[in-house]
Amino acid sequence: METNVIWGMGVYILSAWTPKVCYKRVLIYLIIASFIFMGFSEADGIVNGDTIPIIISSNDVIFNDVKITGDIILTNMTIRNKLVIENSEINGSIVFDGSQFMKQVSFSDTTILGQSSFISSTFNHVAKFKQTNFIGRANYKKAAFMQGEFDRAVFYEDAIFKYCTFINEPTFTYASFNKDALFTSSAFNGGDFNHGSFYKNVFFNDATFQDKAYFNYAIMSNIADFSNAKFSNMMSLNDSRFMGYADFYNTTFAGDAYFSDLKASNEVDFSKSNFSKMADFHDARFSGYANFKNASFRNLFLSGALFNQFYLPWKNVKGKLDCDEYLYLRMISTYKDLGLFDDADDCYYYFKHNYLQSYQFSNFIEPILGELYGWGVKPINTIKWSLIFILVFGLFFWFPYILTDTNLVKGRPDLSITKPSECSPNSTVQSIGKDSTDLHAASFSCVVSSIFLSLILSLIFSARIFASALTSTIEGPSLKDSGSNIAKLEKLLAHIMAFLFLIAISKTILREII
């Protein structure tokens, strides 16, 4: 390898040796050639790290299957040539802080025994670190990547990607992080972390993802911090594992969020998170405490999900929840344990009203009775339907010839109903005086008044009948046979409503008093 380099440099020097060429330029080439020669040892495949900055200043650096001794240091420089060191071993550190790479950079399949530092570096072309072994700390803080590829890379110490910018989707598939992985406040166009292994803490707090973000089959063994992160597109954590505390506090999911088959062994905090589209947790397993306090949802899928302990405010998921019978009952039980009886009652009512009625052969009577008393958790339903029954039966009593005694109270003829037929012009003249000239208007007013009064009194009659079924102190009015049959039906309904009301009261208001 070194022979080819030296011969090539010699030929170039001879071709450049003309009277027109300055001797200083030739001297420079000789110096470079001497460095290159010294960069190779007698054993083929060993390169001195000090020579690489000299070579790359004028030529591409392309090494394969070599051993580099010493550090490679090139800071705050614009590197216009390729830097490719693959299938190799670097027995030192690499430091490129503040440098700009205009062409390809690759350390794929290379083991770096020292530290790797690319602080504030800019990669304007593809940067390949596939299957790279970072034995020392890898620091890419504030680096900018046009295309970053870290598939199957292994980080034995901290991997620092804080405040980084990824123009295109970076890939970290099957990457292993043995110490902390820090992506705090980084800007991703997208991200592929499928099958990633995070054996210590991982931080994506305050990070932003403009495109799709994948974390499927990832293993996060310790703290996983996604707090205040923003996912503008789809985010997927399907089949992933959270072994430690997972923090999604105040995280924004603007696209669909997938957590299906997720396994969480410790606490997971989704408090104040915002799910603008679908949130899919079907078949997820939460062995620890799952906190959804003040989280907002558009569509929440929890079918098949299992929770050990969780808090999911009913007001935040009412009408947006798709889950099975087991989870409804777990939610009801949880609300009761927390003393949130209103949430428990609302959840139970929603479950009975929407879930049980979805059965094809649901009992015909049960839905009707359930609506009348809110399945025992809504006494207000009983009061509402009682008023409706009084109104309906009052309209029946309003029809002509049903009432035989139009006196509301016996012995009080002044409370009797004036029939519209009694509002004749002659009787109207007598009532308003012989000098009246507006007989037709007076007659019309009499008819309207009598109709309105008869309606009011009919409703009062209906209320008296309804109340007489509940107590013996109120006597019902005298009715014809047809009216008596209607009254019997109303009394029967009154007994039923009273019974349902007592059930609802005992399960709600009395429960809280006791």
PDB file of C-alpha atoms in Angstrom, residues 146-420:
ATOM      1  CA  MET A 146     -27.348  15.605   6.095  1.00  0.00           C
ATOM      2  CA  GLN A 147     -27.694  11.824   6.406  1.00  0.00           C
ATOM      3  CA  GLY A 148     -26.565   9.953   9.504  1.00  0.00           C
ATOM      4  CA  GLU A 149     -26.338   6.157   9.501  1.00  0.00           C
ATOM      5  CA  PHE A 150     -25.588   4.407  12.806  1.00  0.00           C
ATOM      6  CA  ASP A 151     -27.157   1.001  12.150  1.00  0.00           C
ATOM      7  CA  ARG A 152     -25.833  -1.718  14.482  1.00  0.00           C
ATOM      8  CA  ALA A 153     -23.390   0.717  16.050  1.00  0.00           C
ATOM      9  CA  VAL A 154     -22.329  -0.103  19.611  1.00  0.00           C
ATOM     10  CA  PHE A 155     -21.735   2.686  22.132  1.00  0.00           C
ATOM     11  CA  TYR A 156     -19.870   1.414  25.196  1.00  0.00           C
ATOM     12  CA  GLU A 157     -19.809   4.803  26.913  1.00  0.00           C
ATOM     13  CA  ASP A 158     -22.154   7.794  26.799  1.00  0.00           C
ATOM     14  CA  ALA A 159     -23.509   8.685  23.375  1.00  0.00           C
ATOM     15  CA  ILE A 160     -24.160  12.418  23.221  1.00  0.00           C
ATOM     16  CA  PHE A 161     -26.370  13.764  20.432  1.00  0.00           C
ATOM     17  CA  LYS A 162     -27.753  16.795  22.267  1.00  0.00           C
ATOM     18  CA  TYR A 163     -28.904  19.768  20.168  1.00  0.00           C
ATOM     19  CA  CYS A 164     -28.172  17.910  16.930  1.00  0.00           C
ATOM     20  CA  THR A 165     -29.887  18.557  13.607  1.00  0.00           C
ATOM     21  CA  PHE A 166     -30.762  15.688  11.277  1.00  0.00           C
ATOM     22  CA  ILE A 167     -31.767  17.000   7.850  1.00  0.00           C
ATOM     23  CA  ASN A 168     -32.813  13.576   6.584  1.00  0.00           C
ATOM     24  CA  GLU A 169     -34.021  10.606   8.583  1.00  0.00           C
ATOM     25  CA  PRO A 170     -31.173   9.142  10.648  1.00  0.00           C
ATOM     26  CA  THR A 171     -31.014   5.394  11.124  1.00  0.00           C
ATOM     27  CA  PHE A 172     -30.075   3.736  14.404  1.00  0.00           C
ATOM     28  CA  THR A 173     -31.580   0.300  13.740  1.00  0.00           C
ATOM     29  CA  TYR A 174     -30.204  -2.409  16.027  1.00  0.00           C
ATOM     30  CA  ALA A 175     -27.901   0.145  17.650  1.00  0.00           C
ATOM     31  CA  SER A 176     -26.773  -0.636  21.212  1.00  0.00           C
ATOM     32  CA  PHE A 177     -26.257   2.012  23.881  1.00  0.00           C
ATOM     33  CA  ASN A 178     -24.513   0.566  26.941  1.00  0.00           C
ATOM     34  CA  LYS A 179     -24.430   3.871  28.804  1.00  0.00           C
ATOM     35  CA  ASP A 180     -26.592   6.995  28.602  1.00  0.00           C
ATOM     36  CA  ALA A 181     -27.939   8.039  25.215  1.00  0.00           C
ATOM     37  CA  LEU A 182     -28.700  11.750  25.062  1.00  0.00           C
ATOM     38  CA  PHE A 183     -30.765  13.190  22.210  1.00  0.00           C
ATOM     39  CA  THR A 184     -32.075  16.133  24.230  1.00  0.00           C
ATOM     40  CA  SER A 185     -33.415  19.079  22.188  1.00  0.00           C
ATOM     41  CA  SER A 186     -32.351  17.544  18.890  1.00  0.00           C
ATOM     42  CA  ALA A 187     -34.260  18.231  15.673  1.00  0.00           C
ATOM     43  CA  PHE A 188     -35.120  15.167  13.593  1.00  0.00           C
ATOM     44  CA  ASN A 189     -36.733  15.148  10.189  1.00  0.00           C
ATOM     45  CA  GLY A 190     -37.668  11.592  11.059  1.00  0.00           C
ATOM     46  CA  GLY A 191     -35.953   8.748  12.831  1.00  0.00           C
ATOM     47  CA  ASP A 192     -35.538   4.990  12.683  1.00  0.00           C
ATOM     48  CA  PHE A 193     -34.602   3.474  16.051  1.00  0.00           C
ATOM     49  CA  ASN A 194     -36.206   0.082  15.416  1.00  0.00           C
ATOM     50  CA  HIS A 195     -34.709  -2.756  17.482  1.00  0.00           C
ATOM     51  CA  GLY A 196     -32.541  -0.295  19.381  1.00  0.00           C
ATOM     52  CA  SER A 197     -31.191  -1.377  22.774  1.00  0.00           C
ATOM     53  CA  PHE A 198     -30.816   1.277  25.467  1.00  0.00           C
ATOM     54  CA  TYR A 199     -29.257  -0.361  28.521  1.00  0.00           C
ATOM     55  CA  LYS A 200     -28.996   2.820  30.582  1.00  0.00           C
ATOM     56  CA  ASN A 201     -30.920   6.080  30.434  1.00  0.00           C
ATOM     57  CA  VAL A 202     -32.174   7.473  27.145  1.00  0.00           C
ATOM     58  CA  PHE A 203     -33.226  11.083  26.727  1.00  0.00           C
ATOM     59  CA  PHE A 204     -35.366  12.463  23.908  1.00  0.00           C
ATOM     60  CA  ASN A 205     -36.781  15.267  26.047  1.00  0.00           C
ATOM     61  CA  ASP A 206     -37.565  18.468  24.132  1.00  0.00           C
ATOM     62  CA  ALA A 207     -36.693  16.743  20.844  1.00  0.00           C
ATOM     63  CA  THR A 208     -38.740  17.407  17.689  1.00  0.00           C
ATOM     64  CA  PHE A 209     -39.622  14.943  14.936  1.00  0.00           C
ATOM     65  CA  GLN A 210     -41.009  16.449  11.735  1.00  0.00           C
ATOM     66  CA  ASP A 211     -41.504  13.131   9.939  1.00  0.00           C
ATOM     67  CA  LYS A 212     -42.231   9.567  11.001  1.00  0.00           C
ATOM     68  CA  ALA A 213     -40.414   8.242  14.053  1.00  0.00           C
ATOM     69  CA  TYR A 214     -39.955   4.517  14.611  1.00  0.00           C
ATOM     70  CA  PHE A 215     -39.006   2.875  17.909  1.00  0.00           C
ATOM     71  CA  ASN A 216     -40.510  -0.557  17.254  1.00  0.00           C
ATOM     72  CA  TYR A 217     -39.050  -3.496  19.187  1.00  0.00           C
ATOM     73  CA  ALA A 218     -36.801  -1.136  21.136  1.00  0.00           C
ATOM     74  CA  ILE A 219     -35.583  -2.079  24.620  1.00  0.00           C
ATOM     75  CA  MET A 220     -35.237   0.711  27.170  1.00  0.00           C
ATOM     76  CA  SER A 221     -33.814  -0.732  30.366  1.00  0.00           C
ATOM     77  CA  ASN A 222     -33.731   2.366  32.531  1.00  0.00           C
ATOM     78  CA  ILE A 223     -35.191   5.873  32.356  1.00  0.00           C
ATOM     79  CA  ALA A 224     -36.745   6.713  28.998  1.00  0.00           C
ATOM     80  CA  ASP A 225     -37.414  10.443  28.873  1.00  0.00           C
ATOM     81  CA  PHE A 226     -39.620  11.783  26.057  1.00  0.00           C
ATOM     82  CA  SER A 227     -40.993  14.693  28.076  1.00  0.00           C
ATOM     83  CA  ASN A 228     -41.898  17.828  26.122  1.00  0.00           C
ATOM     84  CA  ALA A 229     -40.991  16.092  22.863  1.00  0.00           C
ATOM     85  CA  LYS A 230     -43.005  16.894  19.750  1.00  0.00           C
ATOM     86  CA  PHE A 231     -43.913  14.331  17.096  1.00  0.00           C
ATOM     87  CA  SER A 232     -45.400  16.146  14.108  1.00  0.00           C
ATOM     88  CA  ASN A 233     -46.045  12.923  12.213  1.00  0.00           C
ATOM     89  CA  MET A 234     -46.627   9.284  13.039  1.00  0.00           C
ATOM     90  CA  MET A 235     -44.768   7.790  16.008  1.00  0.00           C
ATOM     91  CA  SER A 236     -44.544   4.069  16.660  1.00  0.00           C
ATOM     92  CA  LEU A 237     -43.392   2.170  19.750  1.00  0.00           C
ATOM     93  CA  ASN A 238     -45.010  -1.141  18.851  1.00  0.00           C
ATOM     94  CA  ASP A 239     -43.646  -4.203  20.661  1.00  0.00           C
ATOM     95  CA  SER A 240     -41.172  -2.118  22.628  1.00  0.00           C
ATOM     96  CA  ARG A 241     -40.103  -2.695  26.227  1.00  0.00           C
ATOM     97  CA  PHE A 242     -39.865  -0.160  29.038  1.00  0.00           C
ATOM     98  CA  MET A 243     -37.994  -1.708  31.942  1.00  0.00           C
ATOM     99  CA  GLY A 244     -37.637   1.531  33.896  1.00  0.00           C
ATOM    100  CA  TYR A 245     -39.537   4.770  34.327  1.00  0.00           C
ATOM    101  CA  ALA A 246     -40.932   6.145  31.044  1.00  0.00           C
ATOM    102  CA  ASP A 247     -41.697   9.851  30.893  1.00  0.00           C
ATOM    103  CA  PHE A 248     -44.028  11.281  28.235  1.00  0.00           C
ATOM    104  CA  TYR A 249     -45.039  14.318  30.263  1.00  0.00           C
ATOM    105  CA  ASN A 250     -46.432  17.113  28.062  1.00  0.00           C
ATOM    106  CA  THR A 251     -45.456  15.244  24.902  1.00  0.00           C
ATOM    107  CA  THR A 252     -47.208  16.271  21.685  1.00  0.00           C
ATOM    108  CA  PHE A 253     -48.363  13.584  19.257  1.00  0.00           C
ATOM    109  CA  ALA A 254     -49.657  15.482  16.225  1.00  0.00           C
ATOM    110  CA  GLY A 255     -49.874  12.304  14.137  1.00  0.00           C
ATOM    111  CA  ASP A 256     -51.007   8.778  14.935  1.00  0.00           C
ATOM    112  CA  ALA A 257     -49.272   7.265  17.968  1.00  0.00           C
ATOM    113  CA  TYR A 258     -48.826   3.495  18.166  1.00  0.00           C
ATOM    114  CA  PHE A 259     -48.078   1.688  21.429  1.00  0.00           C
ATOM    115  CA  SER A 260     -49.576  -1.712  20.598  1.00  0.00           C
ATOM    116  CA  ASP A 261     -48.037  -4.727  22.366  1.00  0.00           C
ATOM    117  CA  LEU A 262     -45.951  -2.367  24.468  1.00  0.00           C
ATOM    118  CA  LYS A 263     -44.592  -3.884  27.691  1.00  0.00           C
ATOM    119  CA  ALA A 264     -43.977  -1.459  30.559  1.00  0.00           C
ATOM    120  CA  SER A 265     -42.589  -2.896  33.795  1.00  0.00           C
ATOM    121  CA  ASN A 266     -42.423   0.383  35.674  1.00  0.00           C
ATOM    122  CA  GLU A 267     -44.323   3.664  35.875  1.00  0.00           C
ATOM    123  CA  VAL A 268     -45.299   5.384  32.633  1.00  0.00           C
ATOM    124  CA  ASP A 269     -46.291   9.035  32.761  1.00  0.00           C
ATOM    125  CA  PHE A 270     -48.482  10.448  29.973  1.00  0.00           C
ATOM    126  CA  SER A 271     -49.784  13.363  32.027  1.00  0.00           C
ATOM    127  CA  LYS A 272     -50.571  16.491  29.992  1.00  0.00           C
ATOM    128  CA  SER A 273     -49.738  14.683  26.757  1.00  0.00           C
ATOM    129  CA  ASN A 274     -51.716  15.661  23.683  1.00  0.00           C
ATOM    130  CA  PHE A 275     -52.818  12.972  21.222  1.00  0.00           C
ATOM    131  CA  SER A 276     -54.238  14.918  18.270  1.00  0.00           C
ATOM    132  CA  LYS A 277     -55.080  11.837  16.224  1.00  0.00           C
ATOM    133  CA  MET A 278     -55.253   8.135  16.994  1.00  0.00           C
ATOM    134  CA  ALA A 279     -53.619   6.740  20.120  1.00  0.00           C
ATOM    135  CA  ASP A 280     -53.381   2.969  19.778  1.00  0.00           C
ATOM    136  CA  PHE A 281     -52.558   0.995  22.939  1.00  0.00           C
ATOM    137  CA  HIS A 282     -54.212  -2.293  22.009  1.00  0.00           C
ATOM    138  CA  ASP A 283     -52.701  -5.355  23.716  1.00  0.00           C
ATOM    139  CA  ALA A 284     -50.291  -3.161  25.686  1.00  0.00           C
ATOM    140  CA  ARG A 285     -49.205  -4.358  29.137  1.00  0.00           C
ATOM    141  CA  PHE A 286     -48.630  -1.916  31.985  1.00  0.00           C
ATOM    142  CA  SER A 287     -47.250  -3.685  35.049  1.00  0.00           C
ATOM    143  CA  GLY A 288     -46.547  -0.422  36.843  1.00  0.00           C
ATOM    144  CA  TYR A 289     -48.594   2.717  37.280  1.00  0.00           C
ATOM    145  CA  ALA A 290     -49.858   4.354  34.081  1.00  0.00           C
ATOM    146  CA  ASN A 291     -50.678   8.015  34.567  1.00  0.00           C
ATOM    147  CA  PHE A 292     -52.862   9.771  31.971  1.00  0.00           C
ATOM    148  CA  LYS A 293     -53.786  12.741  34.151  1.00  0.00           C
ATOM    149  CA  ASN A 294     -54.835  15.759  32.054  1.00  0.00           C
ATOM    150  CA  ALA A 295     -53.929  13.940  28.845  1.00  0.00           C
ATOM    151  CA  SER A 296     -56.106  14.825  25.851  1.00  0.00           C
ATOM    152  CA  PHE A 297     -57.256  12.390  23.188  1.00  0.00           C
ATOM    153  CA  ARG A 298     -59.095  12.342  19.903  1.00  0.00           C
ATOM    154  CA  ASN A 299     -59.408   8.570  19.491  1.00  0.00           C
ATOM    155  CA  LEU A 300     -58.099   6.161  22.115  1.00  0.00           C
ATOM    156  CA  PHE A 301     -57.858   2.411  21.439  1.00  0.00           C
ATOM    157  CA  LEU A 302     -57.312   0.219  24.500  1.00  0.00           C
ATOM    158  CA  SER A 303     -58.775  -3.107  23.379  1.00  0.00           C
ATOM    159  CA  GLY A 304     -56.822  -5.956  24.913  1.00  0.00           C
ATOM    160  CA  ALA A 305     -54.704  -3.625  27.057  1.00  0.00           C
ATOM    161  CA  LEU A 306     -53.941  -4.668  30.630  1.00  0.00           C
ATOM    162  CA  PHE A 307     -53.268  -2.245  33.470  1.00  0.00           C
ATOM    163  CA  ASN A 308     -52.090  -2.936  36.992  1.00  0.00           C
ATOM    164  CA  GLN A 309     -52.723   0.599  38.246  1.00  0.00           C
ATOM    165  CA  PHE A 310     -53.720   3.551  36.138  1.00  0.00           C
ATOM    166  CA  TYR A 311     -55.402   6.930  36.180  1.00  0.00           C
ATOM    167  CA  LEU A 312     -57.407   7.931  33.131  1.00  0.00           C
ATOM    168  CA  PRO A 313     -59.855  10.819  33.758  1.00  0.00           C
ATOM    169  CA  TRP A 314     -63.223   9.918  32.310  1.00  0.00           C
ATOM    170  CA  LYS A 315     -63.930  13.424  31.063  1.00  0.00           C
ATOM    171  CA  ASN A 316     -60.864  13.191  28.810  1.00  0.00           C
ATOM    172  CA  VAL A 317     -61.895   9.945  27.089  1.00  0.00           C
ATOM    173  CA  LYS A 318     -65.692   9.998  27.132  1.00  0.00           C
ATOM    174  CA  GLY A 319     -66.934   9.338  23.611  1.00  0.00           C
ATOM    175  CA  LYS A 320     -63.365   8.784  22.368  1.00  0.00           C
ATOM    176  CA  LEU A 321     -62.622   5.389  23.901  1.00  0.00           C
ATOM    177  CA  ASP A 322     -62.595   1.988  22.214  1.00  0.00           C
ATOM    178  CA  CYS A 323     -61.909  -0.835  24.649  1.00  0.00           C
ATOM    179  CA  ASP A 324     -63.275  -4.174  25.831  1.00  0.00           C
ATOM    180  CA  GLU A 325     -65.560  -5.051  28.746  1.00  0.00           C
ATOM    181  CA  TYR A 326     -62.648  -5.926  31.029  1.00  0.00           C
ATOM    182  CA  LEU A 327     -61.094  -2.482  30.801  1.00  0.00           C
ATOM    183  CA  TYR A 328     -64.428  -0.710  31.335  1.00  0.00           C
ATOM    184  CA  LEU A 329     -64.912  -2.647  34.565  1.00  0.00           C
ATOM    185  CA  ARG A 330     -61.298  -1.963  35.615  1.00  0.00           C
ATOM    186  CA  MET A 331     -61.815   1.736  35.005  1.00  0.00           C
ATOM    187  CA  ILE A 332     -65.010   1.743  37.058  1.00  0.00           C
ATOM    188  CA  SER A 333     -63.265  -0.075  39.905  1.00  0.00           C
ATOM    189  CA  THR A 334     -60.309   2.318  39.755  1.00  0.00           C
ATOM    190  CA  TYR A 335     -62.545   5.382  39.899  1.00  0.00           C
ATOM    191  CA  LYS A 336     -64.316   3.980  42.950  1.00  0.00           C
ATOM    192  CA  ASP A 337     -61.027   3.213  44.683  1.00  0.00           C
ATOM    193  CA  LEU A 338     -59.929   6.801  44.073  1.00  0.00           C
ATOM    194  CA  GLY A 339     -63.240   8.156  45.383  1.00  0.00           C
ATOM    195  CA  LEU A 340     -64.174   9.492  41.935  1.00  0.00           C
ATOM    196  CA  PHE A 341     -67.764   8.288  42.112  1.00  0.00           C
ATOM    197  CA  ASP A 342     -69.026  10.650  39.423  1.00  0.00           C
ATOM    198  CA  ASP A 343     -66.448   9.292  36.983  1.00  0.00           C
ATOM    199  CA  ALA A 344     -67.316   5.743  38.023  1.00  0.00           C
ATOM    200  CA  ASP A 345     -71.038   6.357  37.469  1.00  0.00           C
ATOM    201  CA  ASP A 346     -70.532   8.072  34.112  1.00  0.00           C
ATOM    202  CA  CYS A 347     -68.222   5.313  32.920  1.00  0.00           C
ATOM    203  CA  TYR A 348     -70.661   2.622  34.063  1.00  0.00           C
ATOM    204  CA  TYR A 349     -73.577   4.345  32.352  1.00  0.00           C
ATOM    205  CA  TYR A 350     -71.604   4.777  29.119  1.00  0.00           C
ATOM    206  CA  PHE A 351     -70.528   1.145  29.250  1.00  0.00           C
ATOM    207  CA  LYS A 352     -74.067  -0.175  29.773  1.00  0.00           C
ATOM    208  CA  HIS A 353     -75.609   2.239  27.298  1.00  0.00           C
ATOM    209  CA  ASN A 354     -73.144   1.711  24.463  1.00  0.00           C
ATOM    210  CA  TYR A 355     -71.340  -1.562  25.003  1.00  0.00           C
ATOM    211  CA  LEU A 356     -74.085  -3.964  26.143  1.00  0.00           C
ATOM    212  CA  GLN A 357     -76.598  -2.703  23.605  1.00  0.00           C
ATOM    213  CA  SER A 358     -74.175  -3.600  20.839  1.00  0.00           C
ATOM    214  CA  TYR A 359     -74.988  -7.266  21.385  1.00  0.00           C
ATOM    215  CA  GLN A 360     -77.295  -8.534  18.658  1.00  0.00           C
ATOM    216  CA  PHE A 361     -79.601 -10.379  21.038  1.00  0.00           C
ATOM    217  CA  SER A 362     -79.616  -7.850  23.837  1.00  0.00           C
ATOM    218  CA  ASN A 363     -82.582  -8.031  26.211  1.00  0.00           C
ATOM    219  CA  PHE A 364     -85.389  -5.764  25.016  1.00  0.00           C
ATOM    220  CA  ILE A 365     -86.544  -4.748  28.500  1.00  0.00           C
ATOM    221  CA  GLU A 366     -83.122  -4.051  30.006  1.00  0.00           C
ATOM    222  CA  PRO A 367     -82.211  -1.118  27.718  1.00  0.00           C
ATOM    223  CA  ILE A 368     -85.582   0.508  28.415  1.00  0.00           C
ATOM    224  CA  LEU A 369     -85.327   0.143  32.176  1.00  0.00           C
ATOM    225  CA  GLY A 370     -81.681   1.150  32.022  1.00  0.00           C
ATOM    226  CA  GLU A 371     -82.543   4.396  30.297  1.00  0.00           C
ATOM    227  CA  LEU A 372     -85.317   5.124  32.788  1.00  0.00           C
ATOM    228  CA  TYR A 373     -82.984   5.114  35.792  1.00  0.00           C
ATOM    229  CA  GLY A 374     -79.560   5.329  34.167  1.00  0.00           C
ATOM    230  CA  TRP A 375     -78.722   1.759  35.122  1.00  0.00           C
ATOM    231  CA  GLY A 376     -78.882   2.756  38.756  1.00  0.00           C
ATOM    232  CA  VAL A 377     -76.351   5.575  38.601  1.00  0.00           C
ATOM    233  CA  LYS A 378     -78.384   8.509  37.278  1.00  0.00           C
ATOM    234  CA  PRO A 379     -81.381   9.411  39.505  1.00  0.00           C
ATOM    235  CA  ILE A 380     -81.915  12.479  37.354  1.00  0.00           C
ATOM    236  CA  ASN A 381     -83.021  10.164  34.542  1.00  0.00           C
ATOM    237  CA  THR A 382     -85.900   8.931  36.694  1.00  0.00           C
ATOM    238  CA  ILE A 383     -87.020  12.477  37.461  1.00  0.00           C
ATOM    239  CA  LYS A 384     -86.716  13.446  33.806  1.00  0.00           C
ATOM    240  CA  TRP A 385     -88.813  10.523  32.580  1.00  0.00           C
ATOM    241  CA  SER A 386     -91.406  11.046  35.340  1.00  0.00           C
ATOM    242  CA  LEU A 387     -91.975  14.605  34.109  1.00  0.00           C
ATOM    243  CA  ILE A 388     -92.244  13.326  30.553  1.00  0.00           C
ATOM    244  CA  PHE A 389     -94.887  10.769  31.598  1.00  0.00           C
ATOM    245  CA  ILE A 390     -96.871  13.462  33.433  1.00  0.00           C
ATOM    246  CA  LEU A 391     -96.797  15.642  30.323  1.00  0.00           C
ATOM    247  CA  VAL A 392     -97.857  12.810  27.999  1.00  0.00           C
ATOM    248  CA  PHE A 393    -100.756  11.707  30.195  1.00  0.00           C
ATOM    249  CA  GLY A 394    -101.767  15.326  30.733  1.00  0.00           C
ATOM    250  CA  LEU A 395    -102.248  15.618  26.964  1.00  0.00           C
ATOM    251  CA  PHE A 396    -104.487  12.560  27.032  1.00  0.00           C
ATOM    252  CA  PHE A 397    -106.600  14.138  29.756  1.00  0.00           C
ATOM    253  CA  TRP A 398    -106.813  17.302  27.721  1.00  0.00           C
ATOM    254  CA  PHE A 399    -108.952  15.679  25.064  1.00  0.00           C
ATOM    255  CA  PRO A 400    -112.753  16.403  25.300  1.00  0.00           C
ATOM    256  CA  TYR A 401    -115.202  14.314  27.291  1.00  0.00           C
ATOM    257  CA  ILE A 402    -112.585  12.445  29.351  1.00  0.00           C
ATOM    258  CA  LEU A 403    -113.054  14.532  32.467  1.00  0.00           C
ATOM    259  CA  THR A 404    -116.435  14.300  34.189  1.00  0.00           C
ATOM    260  CA  ASP A 405    -115.596  16.713  36.953  1.00  0.00           C
ATOM    261  CA  THR A 406    -113.615  19.706  35.784  1.00  0.00           C
ATOM    262  CA  ASN A 407    -113.128  21.098  39.256  1.00  0.00           C
ATOM    263  CA  LEU A 408    -109.520  20.864  40.368  1.00  0.00           C
ATOM    264  CA  VAL A 409    -110.620  20.946  44.012  1.00  0.00           C
ATOM    265  CA  LYS A 410    -114.042  19.746  45.029  1.00  0.00           C
ATOM    266  CA  GLY A 411    -116.318  22.532  46.219  1.00  0.00           C
ATOM    267  CA  ARG A 412    -114.368  25.168  44.259  1.00  0.00           C
ATOM    268  CA  PRO A 413    -116.396  25.871  41.109  1.00  0.00           C
ATOM    269  CA  ASP A 414    -114.261  28.973  40.513  1.00  0.00           C
ATOM    270  CA  LEU A 415    -111.454  26.618  39.455  1.00  0.00           C
ATOM    271  CA  SER A 416    -113.548  24.824  36.847  1.00  0.00           C
ATOM    272  CA  ILE A 417    -112.540  24.747  33.197  1.00  0.00           C
ATOM    273  CA  THR A 418    -114.492  26.953  30.804  1.00  0.00           C
ATOM    274  CA  LYS A 419    -115.229  24.941  27.676  1.00  0.00           C
ATOM    275  CA  PRO A 420    -114.489  26.646  24.343  1.00  0.00           C
TER     276      PRO A 420
END
